[in-house]
Amino acid sequence: MGKNIDVELKNIQKSFGSNVVVENFNLQIEQGECVSFLGPSGCGKTTTLNMIAGFLEPDQGDLFIKGKRMNGMPSNKRELGMVFQTYSLFPHMTIFENVAYGLKLRKTPKSEMQERVKKILEVVKLPNVADRYPKQLSGGQRQRIAIARALVTEPSLLLLDEPLSNLDAKLREELRDELKRLQQEIGVTTIFVTHDQEEALYLSNRIVVLANGKMEQVGTPWEIYNRPASEFVHTFIGKSNRMYGILEETHPSQLRLRTEEGFALSASPKGIELRTGDQVSMYVRPERIQLAQEESASTDMNSVKGQVKLISFLGAYTECEVTVGKHTITVRLLAEQEGGALKQGETVYLEWKPEDMFVFPRKVE
Ligand SMILES: Nc1ncnc2c1ncn2[C@@H]1O[C@H](COP(=O)(O)OP(=O)(O)OP(=O)(O)O)[C@@H](O)[C@H]1O
Ligand SMILES: [Mg+2]
């Protein structure tokens, strides 16, 4: 038996003037799922969220929440909880009044209102601030209250538009953990908009990667990271080293490649359409490369020779830049490994598995 679909977008399209901002958006979100919209600035994340929220109407397509068609339905009839990037608390109201606002609009009896506000303030771990005003709280505390205010009405859908991006790094991480705990505890279906790939990986059951108003890929964090549908997705998520070259041979389980410097490499195919003779961009992530002083005897590994250019100790890992022909390859070594013994200028061998290579047709610029 399939799960319940809470949200469905069918062929949603939106333009501003002649500028198509959201194109052919199709998505189903299951009950309790947390789905992120991830993409660079201007790709249409907020526009899509605003159509779901009812602040904007799509030019084309249908939107369903809990099976009900929502086109034309006013925002306040959609049973949503929302949190935005900027603190949207009412400054002249106490925290209690702020959190109770949605309940008051729904004419919730006073005793029940008090009970629910008290409970949700405990959930966001701020039980003792009900009588304060927003300006008497820190930025992170205010965002927690904004989250409490969105959740107290028990919305059928929680919409979050970059709720963490105004916070400093440490708080951001703390509140990110908190959001994940809350989302799982309450089980509320959530759409989370972000341009921060790590936040998306951390929080989501599935990620929608957007570029220029188009859906590049929809998948689990694992799929997005390990089976990117395009070069854009691969390079947007995490750091990766690019080398240019040519696809020399195509076998069912192996691609044979040659870099511009003449290194022979192999890659396992990952469903990207390629043809023998194609100019390609090939990638390997910094954490997938091992460094060795001697050339490995194993023919299963890719191996290239380079020179250590720069070593940077970063606590949990050491980052090492290695010059390989005209390319600079970044390698990330766990700190307890060999990193400490490396020397600038030293000749090293970089090694990685064929399955850790990503190959895409090279774009002609
Ligand atoms: N009301 C509007 N009128 C005209 N153009 C708009 C309007 N709102 C958004 N746009 C344009 O639509 C595109 C998408 O905007 P949107 O706000 O959805 O981007 P975003 O992905 O949320 O970006 P960011 O990460 O910067 O918040 C942008 O090119 C923007 O300039
Ligand atoms: Mg936005």
Coordinates of C-alpha atoms and ligand atoms in Angstrom, one line a residue:
M1 CA 0.0 0.0 0.0
G2 CA 1.3 3.4 -1.0
K3 CA 1.8 6.2 1.5
N4 CA -0.4 9.2 1.7
I5 CA 0.5 12.1 -0.6
D6 CA 0.3 15.3 1.3
V7 CA 1.4 17.8 -1.4
E8 CA 1.2 17.5 -5.1
L9 CA 2.5 20.0 -7.8
K10 CA 1.5 19.2 -11.3
N11 CA 3.1 21.0 -14.2
I12 CA 3.4 24.2 -12.2
Q13 CA 4.7 27.2 -14.2
K14 CA 5.3 30.8 -13.3
S15 CA 6.6 33.8 -15.2
F16 CA 7.2 37.4 -14.3
G17 CA 6.8 39.3 -17.6
S18 CA 8.8 37.3 -20.2
N19 CA 11.0 35.7 -17.5
V20 CA 10.0 32.1 -16.9
V21 CA 10.9 31.6 -13.2
V22 CA 9.4 28.2 -12.5
E23 CA 9.0 25.7 -15.3
N24 CA 7.2 22.4 -15.4
F25 CA 7.4 21.7 -11.7
N26 CA 6.1 18.2 -10.8
L27 CA 6.4 16.8 -7.4
Q28 CA 4.6 14.6 -4.9
I29 CA 5.4 14.9 -1.2
E30 CA 4.5 12.1 1.2
Q31 CA 3.0 12.6 4.6
G32 CA 5.7 13.3 7.2
E33 CA 8.4 13.8 4.6
C34 CA 10.9 16.7 4.7
V35 CA 11.7 17.9 1.2
S36 CA 14.3 20.6 0.5
F37 CA 14.3 22.9 -2.5
L38 CA 18.0 23.5 -3.1
G39 CA 19.6 25.8 -5.6
P40 CA 21.6 29.0 -6.2
S41 CA 20.1 32.4 -5.7
G42 CA 17.4 33.3 -8.2
C43 CA 16.6 29.7 -9.2
G44 CA 12.9 30.0 -8.2
K45 CA 12.9 28.4 -4.7
T46 CA 10.9 31.2 -3.0
T47 CA 8.6 31.7 -5.9
T48 CA 7.7 28.0 -5.8
L49 CA 7.2 28.1 -2.0
N50 CA 5.0 31.2 -2.3
M51 CA 2.8 29.4 -4.8
I52 CA 2.3 26.5 -2.3
A53 CA 1.7 29.1 0.4
G54 CA -0.9 30.9 -1.6
F55 CA 1.0 34.2 -1.8
L56 CA 1.3 33.8 -5.6
E57 CA -0.9 32.0 -8.1
P58 CA 0.7 29.7 -10.7
D59 CA 0.2 30.7 -14.4
Q60 CA -0.3 27.0 -15.2
G61 CA -0.6 23.8 -13.4
D62 CA -2.4 22.4 -10.3
L63 CA -1.6 22.4 -6.7
F64 CA -3.0 19.9 -4.2
I65 CA -2.6 19.8 -0.5
K66 CA -4.1 16.7 1.2
G67 CA -5.9 15.8 -2.0
K68 CA -7.7 19.2 -2.2
R69 CA -7.0 21.5 -5.1
M70 CA -5.6 24.7 -3.8
N71 CA -5.5 27.0 -6.8
G72 CA -7.2 30.2 -5.9
M73 CA -7.6 29.3 -2.2
P74 CA -6.5 32.1 0.1
S75 CA -3.4 31.5 2.1
N76 CA -5.1 31.4 5.5
K77 CA -7.4 28.6 4.4
R78 CA -4.5 26.3 3.5
E79 CA -3.6 25.2 7.1
L80 CA 0.1 26.1 6.8
G81 CA 2.8 26.9 9.3
M82 CA 5.5 29.3 7.9
V83 CA 8.9 30.5 8.9
F84 CA 10.9 33.0 6.9
Q85 CA 14.5 34.1 6.7
T86 CA 14.0 37.4 8.5
Y87 CA 12.5 37.4 12.0
S88 CA 8.8 37.9 11.4
L89 CA 7.7 38.2 15.1
F90 CA 5.4 41.2 16.0
P91 CA 7.7 43.5 18.0
H92 CA 4.9 45.0 20.1
M93 CA 3.6 41.6 21.3
T94 CA 5.0 39.4 24.0
I95 CA 6.3 36.0 23.1
F96 CA 3.1 34.4 24.4
E97 CA 1.0 36.7 22.2
N98 CA 3.2 36.1 19.2
V99 CA 3.0 32.3 19.6
A100 CA -0.8 32.4 20.4
Y101 CA -1.5 34.6 17.4
G102 CA -2.7 31.8 15.0
L103 CA -4.7 30.1 17.8
K104 CA -6.4 33.4 18.5
L105 CA -7.4 33.9 14.9
R106 CA -8.9 30.4 15.1
K107 CA -10.8 31.4 18.2
T108 CA -9.3 28.7 20.3
P109 CA -10.6 28.8 23.9
K110 CA -8.3 30.6 26.3
S111 CA -7.4 27.6 28.5
E112 CA -6.5 25.4 25.5
M113 CA -4.5 28.3 24.0
Q114 CA -2.5 28.6 27.2
E115 CA -1.9 24.9 27.3
R116 CA -0.7 24.7 23.7
V117 CA 1.6 27.7 23.9
K118 CA 3.2 26.4 27.1
K119 CA 3.7 23.0 25.5
I120 CA 5.2 24.3 22.2
L121 CA 7.6 26.6 24.1
E122 CA 8.8 23.5 25.9
V123 CA 9.3 21.7 22.6
V124 CA 11.5 24.5 21.3
K125 CA 13.3 24.6 24.7
L126 CA 12.3 28.1 25.7
P127 CA 9.8 27.5 28.4
N128 CA 10.5 30.7 30.4
V129 CA 10.2 33.5 27.9
A130 CA 6.5 33.9 27.5
D131 CA 6.3 37.3 29.0
R132 CA 9.3 38.8 27.2
Y133 CA 9.2 40.9 24.0
P134 CA 11.1 39.8 20.8
K135 CA 13.8 42.4 21.3
Q136 CA 14.7 40.8 24.6
L137 CA 15.7 37.5 22.8
S138 CA 18.7 36.6 20.8
G139 CA 18.5 36.0 17.1
G140 CA 18.5 32.2 17.5
Q141 CA 15.9 32.4 20.2
R142 CA 13.7 34.5 18.0
Q143 CA 13.9 32.0 15.2
R144 CA 12.9 29.3 17.6
I145 CA 9.9 31.3 18.6
A146 CA 9.0 31.8 14.9
I147 CA 9.2 28.0 14.6
A148 CA 7.0 27.5 17.7
R149 CA 4.5 30.0 16.3
A150 CA 4.4 28.1 13.0
L151 CA 3.9 24.7 14.7
V152 CA 1.4 25.6 17.5
T153 CA -1.6 25.5 15.1
E154 CA -0.6 21.9 14.1
P155 CA -0.4 22.8 10.5
S156 CA -0.8 20.1 7.8
L157 CA 2.3 21.5 6.1
L158 CA 5.3 23.4 7.4
L159 CA 7.0 25.8 4.9
L160 CA 10.5 27.1 5.8
D161 CA 12.2 29.7 3.6
E162 CA 15.9 29.9 4.7
P163 CA 15.0 30.1 8.4
L164 CA 18.6 29.7 9.5
S165 CA 20.5 32.0 7.1
N166 CA 20.5 35.0 9.3
L167 CA 22.2 33.2 12.2
D168 CA 25.9 32.8 12.8
A169 CA 27.5 29.4 12.0
K170 CA 27.3 27.9 15.5
L171 CA 23.7 28.8 16.1
R172 CA 22.8 27.8 12.7
E173 CA 24.1 24.3 13.3
E174 CA 22.3 24.1 16.7
L175 CA 19.0 25.2 15.3
R176 CA 19.4 22.8 12.3
D177 CA 19.8 19.9 14.8
E178 CA 16.8 21.2 16.6
L179 CA 14.7 21.5 13.5
K180 CA 15.5 17.9 12.5
R181 CA 14.5 16.7 16.0
L182 CA 11.2 18.7 15.9
Q183 CA 10.3 17.6 12.4
Q184 CA 10.8 14.0 13.2
E185 CA 9.1 14.2 16.6
I186 CA 6.0 16.0 15.3
G187 CA 6.1 14.3 12.0
V188 CA 4.9 17.3 10.2
T189 CA 5.2 17.3 6.4
T190 CA 7.9 20.0 5.7
I191 CA 9.3 21.9 2.7
F192 CA 12.6 23.5 3.4
V193 CA 14.1 26.1 1.1
T194 CA 17.8 26.6 1.2
H195 CA 20.9 27.4 -0.9
D196 CA 23.1 25.6 1.6
Q197 CA 23.8 22.0 0.4
E198 CA 24.9 20.7 3.8
E199 CA 21.6 21.9 5.4
A200 CA 19.7 20.2 2.7
L201 CA 21.6 16.9 3.0
Y202 CA 21.2 17.0 6.8
L203 CA 17.5 17.7 7.0
S204 CA 15.8 16.1 4.1
N205 CA 14.3 12.8 3.1
R206 CA 14.5 14.1 -0.4
I207 CA 16.1 17.0 -2.2
V208 CA 14.8 18.9 -5.3
V209 CA 17.8 20.5 -7.0
L210 CA 16.8 23.6 -9.0
A211 CA 18.7 25.6 -11.6
N212 CA 17.1 28.5 -13.5
G213 CA 13.6 27.5 -12.6
K214 CA 14.0 23.9 -13.8
M215 CA 14.2 20.7 -11.7
E216 CA 17.6 19.2 -12.2
Q217 CA 17.1 16.2 -10.0
V218 CA 14.8 14.9 -7.3
G219 CA 16.3 12.3 -5.0
T220 CA 17.4 11.2 -1.5
P221 CA 20.5 12.9 -0.2
W222 CA 22.5 9.7 -1.0
E223 CA 21.2 9.7 -4.6
I224 CA 21.9 13.4 -5.1
Y225 CA 25.5 13.0 -3.8
N226 CA 26.4 9.6 -5.3
R227 CA 24.2 9.5 -8.5
P228 CA 24.0 13.1 -9.7
A229 CA 21.9 13.5 -12.8
S230 CA 24.0 16.3 -14.2
E231 CA 27.3 18.1 -13.9
F232 CA 25.4 21.0 -12.2
V233 CA 24.1 18.7 -9.4
H234 CA 27.5 17.1 -8.9
T235 CA 29.3 20.4 -8.6
F236 CA 26.6 22.2 -6.6
I237 CA 26.8 19.5 -3.8
G238 CA 30.1 19.4 -2.1
K239 CA 33.6 20.0 -3.4
S240 CA 34.9 18.1 -6.4
N241 CA 38.1 18.2 -8.6
R242 CA 37.6 18.6 -12.3
M243 CA 39.9 17.3 -15.0
Y244 CA 39.3 17.6 -18.8
G245 CA 39.9 14.8 -21.2
I246 CA 38.4 12.4 -23.7
L247 CA 36.4 9.2 -23.5
E248 CA 38.5 6.7 -25.3
E249 CA 36.6 3.4 -24.8
T250 CA 33.1 2.5 -23.5
H251 CA 32.5 -0.9 -21.9
P252 CA 29.4 -2.0 -20.1
S253 CA 31.1 -1.8 -16.7
Q254 CA 33.9 0.6 -17.4
L255 CA 34.7 3.9 -19.2
R256 CA 38.3 4.3 -20.3
L257 CA 39.4 7.9 -20.2
R258 CA 42.5 10.0 -21.0
T259 CA 43.2 13.4 -19.3
E260 CA 44.6 16.3 -21.3
E261 CA 48.0 15.5 -19.7
G262 CA 47.8 12.0 -21.1
F263 CA 46.9 10.1 -17.9
A264 CA 44.8 7.0 -18.5
L265 CA 41.9 6.7 -16.0
S266 CA 38.9 4.5 -15.7
A267 CA 35.5 5.2 -14.3
S268 CA 32.4 3.0 -13.6
P269 CA 29.4 4.2 -15.6
K270 CA 26.7 6.1 -13.6
G271 CA 23.8 6.4 -16.1
I272 CA 25.0 9.5 -17.8
E273 CA 24.8 9.4 -21.5
L274 CA 28.2 9.5 -23.2
R275 CA 29.7 8.4 -26.5
T276 CA 33.2 7.2 -27.3
G277 CA 35.3 10.1 -28.5
D278 CA 33.4 12.6 -26.5
Q279 CA 35.2 15.5 -24.8
V280 CA 34.4 15.0 -21.1
S281 CA 34.7 16.7 -17.7
M282 CA 35.7 14.1 -15.1
Y283 CA 35.5 14.6 -11.4
V284 CA 36.7 13.1 -8.2
R285 CA 35.9 14.3 -4.7
P286 CA 38.7 15.4 -2.4
E287 CA 37.8 12.9 0.3
R288 CA 38.0 9.9 -2.2
I289 CA 41.6 10.4 -3.0
Q290 CA 44.5 8.7 -1.2
L291 CA 48.0 9.8 -1.3
A292 CA 51.0 7.5 -1.6
Q293 CA 54.7 7.9 -1.8
E294 CA 55.1 5.0 -4.2
E295 CA 53.1 4.1 -7.2
S296 CA 50.6 1.4 -6.4
A297 CA 51.0 -2.0 -7.9
S298 CA 47.2 -2.4 -8.1
T299 CA 45.7 -1.9 -11.6
D300 CA 42.2 -1.5 -10.2
M301 CA 43.0 2.0 -8.9
N302 CA 43.4 5.2 -10.8
S303 CA 46.8 6.6 -10.2
V304 CA 48.3 9.9 -11.2
K305 CA 51.6 11.5 -10.2
G306 CA 51.8 15.0 -8.8
Q307 CA 53.6 17.5 -6.6
V308 CA 52.4 18.8 -3.2
K309 CA 51.8 22.5 -3.6
L310 CA 50.0 23.5 -0.4
I311 CA 49.1 21.8 2.9
S312 CA 46.4 23.2 5.2
F313 CA 45.5 21.7 8.6
L314 CA 41.8 22.1 9.3
G315 CA 41.3 20.2 12.5
A316 CA 39.2 17.2 11.6
Y317 CA 41.1 16.9 8.3
T318 CA 44.1 18.1 6.3
E319 CA 43.6 19.6 2.9
C320 CA 46.4 19.2 0.4
E321 CA 46.7 20.8 -3.0
V322 CA 48.6 18.7 -5.5
T323 CA 49.7 19.9 -8.9
V324 CA 49.0 17.3 -11.6
G325 CA 49.9 18.6 -15.0
K326 CA 47.9 21.8 -15.5
H327 CA 45.4 20.8 -12.9
T328 CA 45.4 21.5 -9.2
I329 CA 43.8 18.6 -7.3
T330 CA 42.6 19.0 -3.8
V331 CA 42.9 16.0 -1.5
R332 CA 41.3 15.8 1.9
L333 CA 43.0 13.5 4.4
L334 CA 41.7 12.6 7.8
A335 CA 43.9 14.3 10.3
E336 CA 45.1 11.1 12.0
Q337 CA 46.4 9.8 8.7
E338 CA 49.6 10.6 6.9
G339 CA 48.8 14.4 6.6
G340 CA 51.3 15.4 9.2
A341 CA 54.2 13.7 7.4
L342 CA 53.6 15.4 4.0
K343 CA 56.0 18.0 2.7
Q344 CA 55.6 20.8 0.3
G345 CA 57.3 20.1 -3.1
E346 CA 57.2 16.4 -2.5
T347 CA 56.3 14.0 -5.3
V348 CA 53.2 11.9 -4.5
Y349 CA 50.8 9.5 -6.2
L350 CA 47.1 10.3 -6.1
E351 CA 44.9 7.2 -6.1
W352 CA 41.2 6.7 -6.3
K353 CA 38.7 4.0 -7.3
P354 CA 36.9 4.0 -10.7
E355 CA 33.6 4.1 -8.9
D356 CA 34.5 7.4 -7.4
M357 CA 34.8 9.1 -10.7
F358 CA 32.0 11.1 -12.2
V359 CA 32.1 11.8 -16.0
F360 CA 29.9 14.3 -17.9
P361 CA 30.0 15.5 -21.5
R362 CA 32.1 18.6 -21.7
K363 CA 30.0 21.7 -22.4
V364 CA 31.2 23.7 -25.4
E365 CA 31.6 27.3 -24.2
Ligands
LIG1 N1 7.6 39.8 -7.9 C1 8.6 39.6 -8.9 N2 8.6 40.2 -10.0 C2 9.5 40.0 -11.0 N3 10.5 39.1 -10.9 C3 10.5 38.4 -9.7 C4 9.6 38.5 -8.7 N4 9.9 37.7 -7.7 C5 11.0 37.0 -8.1 N5 11.4 37.4 -9.3 C6 12.5 36.8 -10.1 O1 12.3 35.4 -10.2 C7 13.5 34.7 -10.0 C8 13.4 33.7 -8.9 O2 13.3 34.4 -7.7 P1 13.1 33.6 -6.3 O3 12.9 34.6 -5.2 O4 12.1 32.5 -6.4 O5 14.6 33.0 -6.2 P2 15.2 32.1 -5.0 O6 15.6 30.8 -5.6 O7 14.3 32.1 -3.8 O8 16.6 32.9 -4.7 P3 17.3 33.3 -3.2 O9 18.1 32.1 -2.9 O10 18.1 34.5 -3.6 O11 16.2 33.6 -2.2 C9 14.6 35.8 -9.8 O12 15.2 36.0 -11.1 C10 13.8 37.0 -9.4 O13 14.5 38.2 -9.8
MG2 MG 14.4 33.0 -1.9

